[in-house]
Amino acid sequence: MTLPSSSSSIATTTTASGGAFSPFALLSDDIVLNILAKLETDPRDWARLACVSSLVRTVCCRSRCYRSLPSDLLPSTAASAAWPSLHKLCVCCPGLLRAGVLLEHSDFGLERDIGPHRSVPFCSSSCPPIPPSQIHPETTDSCWSLFDDLYFDTIYDHSEFQDAVLPPIDSSPSETAVRGGSAATRKRKKHRVGPAGAHLASGPWTVSREQGSKLLASRFRGDCLYMCDWPGCVHAEEKRKYMLFRGVFKNFKRSRVWKTISDSNRGKIALGCAFCACRETWDLRSAFCLRRVFGFHDDGEPVVRAYVCENGHVSGAWTERPFLVHWYVFFILLILMMLRFGIVIVNLVESG
Amino acid sequence: MARTIKFRSSDGEVFDVEEAVAMESQTMKHVIEDDCADGGITLYNVTSDILVKVIEYCKKHVDAAVGSFIKALGGVDKDLESWDGEFVNVDLAIQVDISNASNSLNIEGLLDLTTRVIADNIRGRSHKRSVRSSTLKMSSRPRMRNGFGRRTPGRS
């Protein structure tokens, strides 16, 4: 009786000329899968082995996704390239960088929304105002942005000021330019406590639609956004605590959020996705896709921020809503208390 | 006297193995039950040094099971566990060969033991060490840019 030899399991190990030969290369795929199954408890082991074994991406990630994700989110084909991204989304926190926490927010994100500030040259009386059609002579396909509206609201028609003699302002562009743009690009050195890059998420490695419905505005109620459980991965930084979350849209290209983004022709920002190869994402807050109750902190940082890539992967961060104490409210209350106290004393004196 | 089965390794060495020990392998169990083992069994993918180790494992576990009331009650035999730990305390190449042999012979306990040891060996390695270490290359196939392996002709 003879047993057929398997082409993948050769008993002798030989050293190939010109380099070391790996004994692991002799293992058959089912043994490799057996070993990988024993390494499932720590996803970082799979991440390390993904570069040396394709089975991690093709088989292991798929089996893990089947067990931990809702069936709605699972790709229809077993050979889909989305399995590694979905698996990473389950277990990996995007980190402060990909969640947008490290973006400059001192200008409330205006430079990212409406573009950098352009210095407005002051024209003399001999210089006619530039009509809108000539503002962008080269970029015929550029859309009309909010910045253009603001610009043309501020220039005035010289025909209304025929008699006025206005001295020309002779100054260098660097002095006339409002420093808002430079303030936005000024990089403040921030001392970070936690990791800026992606890392293993703390908390449960599951996603649910219930969490996603808390993020989106009411008109996007029909979209299925699955997000990790509250509070996500908590990063206690110097200034405030950030609760980093991650999520994914089901059928993103058929969602209302996608329609809103594409119809409004919103520009992407140079913030890469933490879960796939997308190098740019859309800001859901500036696209008005998040609940309007979320506001800003005093330093311009949004209470909630979220960024979505073309594949529907969402990264973001919650912060605790600021407790606004207006100083004038405090003084008004103090004055009222003093008045009341004064009235009480006067009454006592009169009665006494 | 217990019946013995002749096993021939890939390098031609012959071993006489008791039937009870041979039946630790599910593959051999089916061959023996089908009365196909009378002329001996040749294992083309197991060398003599690995076959010796496999037979040693099977014999130890058969002997331990016969006299073990703890195992019958579903408990854990600490002495046997300790012996298993010493048994797989060998070079990685031998661990891989034993793993392959146990897979082809369908010896579940030995396969689980060897894969567990290999996994422990891999666990906790840093990323750089994993990538640079030639011992961890699980496939000699060239890698495509998107990370998926490409099948080379003639290899499974």
Short mmCIF file of C-alpha atoms in Angstrom, two decimals, chain A residues 1-13 20-32 34-36 38-42 45 47-54 57-58 79-81 84, chain B residues 27-28 31 36 40-47 92-93 96-97 99-100 103 105 111-112 115-116 118-119 122-127 130-131 134-141 143 146-149 155-156:
data_model
loop_
_atom_site.label_atom_id
_atom_site.label_comp_id
_atom_site.label_asym_id
_atom_site.label_seq_id
_atom_site.Cartn_x
_atom_site.Cartn_y
_atom_site.Cartn_z
CA MET A 1 0.00 0.00 0.00
CA THR A 2 1.48 3.35 -0.96
CA LEU A 3 0.31 6.82 -0.09
CA PRO A 4 0.37 9.51 -2.81
CA SER A 5 2.91 12.19 -2.11
CA SER A 6 1.70 15.74 -1.87
CA SER A 7 3.54 18.20 -4.05
CA SER A 8 3.39 20.84 -1.36
CA SER A 9 4.66 18.79 1.58
CA ILE A 10 8.20 17.65 0.91
CA ALA A 11 9.79 15.92 3.88
CA THR A 12 13.41 16.92 3.27
CA THR A 13 14.53 20.50 3.63
CA ALA A 20 18.31 30.60 3.03
CA PHE A 21 15.37 28.32 2.34
CA SER A 22 12.33 28.70 4.52
CA PRO A 23 10.96 25.51 6.08
CA PHE A 24 7.58 27.26 6.20
CA ALA A 25 7.47 27.10 2.43
CA LEU A 26 7.05 23.33 2.80
CA LEU A 27 3.84 23.63 4.75
CA SER A 28 0.65 22.88 2.88
CA ASP A 29 -2.05 25.51 2.82
CA ASP A 30 -4.33 23.68 5.24
CA ILE A 31 -1.55 23.49 7.83
CA VAL A 32 -0.80 27.18 7.33
CA ASN A 34 -4.41 25.80 11.00
CA ILE A 35 -1.49 27.85 12.31
CA LEU A 36 -3.13 31.13 11.34
CA LYS A 38 -4.30 29.75 16.32
CA LEU A 39 -3.04 33.33 15.89
CA GLU A 40 -6.49 34.80 15.52
CA THR A 41 -6.75 36.25 19.02
CA ASP A 42 -4.25 39.02 18.26
CA ASP A 45 -0.02 38.64 14.25
CA ALA A 47 -1.11 41.81 10.05
CA ARG A 48 2.56 40.84 10.32
CA LEU A 49 2.04 37.59 8.46
CA ALA A 50 -0.04 39.18 5.70
CA CYS A 51 3.14 40.24 3.99
CA VAL A 52 4.45 36.69 3.83
CA SER A 53 1.27 34.71 3.31
CA SER A 54 -1.56 35.64 0.97
CA ARG A 57 -5.94 38.37 3.18
CA THR A 58 -7.90 35.89 1.11
CA ALA A 79 -12.68 36.91 -4.01
CA SER A 80 -13.45 40.52 -3.15
CA ALA A 81 -10.55 42.79 -2.26
CA PRO A 84 -8.85 42.92 4.45
CA THR B 27 -5.60 7.36 7.56
CA MET B 28 -3.89 4.13 8.60
CA VAL B 31 -6.35 1.24 5.48
CA CYS B 36 -5.09 -3.25 2.68
CA GLY B 40 3.11 -3.22 4.26
CA ILE B 41 2.54 0.49 3.77
CA THR B 42 4.99 2.78 1.95
CA LEU B 43 5.00 6.42 2.93
CA TYR B 44 6.58 8.37 0.08
CA ASN B 45 6.37 11.71 1.85
CA VAL B 46 7.82 10.78 5.24
CA THR B 47 11.51 10.14 5.84
CA LEU B 92 11.78 24.44 13.28
CA ALA B 93 12.53 22.36 10.21
CA VAL B 96 7.49 21.50 10.02
CA ASP B 97 8.25 17.98 8.79
CA SER B 99 3.49 18.73 11.05
CA ASN B 100 3.36 17.71 7.41
CA ASN B 103 -1.36 16.10 8.40
CA LEU B 105 -1.37 10.64 8.26
CA LEU B 111 -0.99 18.10 14.17
CA ASP B 112 -2.55 20.30 16.84
CA THR B 115 0.85 23.82 14.79
CA ARG B 116 0.44 25.24 18.27
CA ILE B 118 4.81 26.88 15.42
CA ALA B 119 2.16 29.52 16.17
CA ILE B 122 5.51 33.20 15.32
CA ARG B 123 3.43 35.05 17.92
CA GLY B 124 4.80 38.30 19.19
CA ARG B 125 7.41 38.80 16.53
CA SER B 126 7.88 42.38 15.42
CA HIS B 127 6.85 43.34 11.92
CA SER B 130 8.64 38.86 10.42
CA VAL B 131 9.35 40.40 7.03
CA SER B 134 13.65 34.13 5.90
CA THR B 135 12.31 31.47 8.24
CA LEU B 136 8.87 33.04 8.23
CA LYS B 137 8.36 33.14 4.49
CA MET B 138 5.31 30.94 4.13
CA SER B 139 5.34 31.05 0.39
CA SER B 140 8.14 31.27 -2.12
CA ARG B 141 5.76 32.71 -4.68
CA ARG B 143 4.11 38.84 -4.38
CA ASN B 146 -1.63 44.49 -4.29
CA GLY B 147 -0.37 41.95 -1.80
CA PHE B 148 -2.08 38.89 -3.26
CA GLY B 149 0.13 35.98 -4.15
CA ARG B 155 2.69 24.54 -7.55
CA SER B 156 -0.49 24.29 -5.53
#
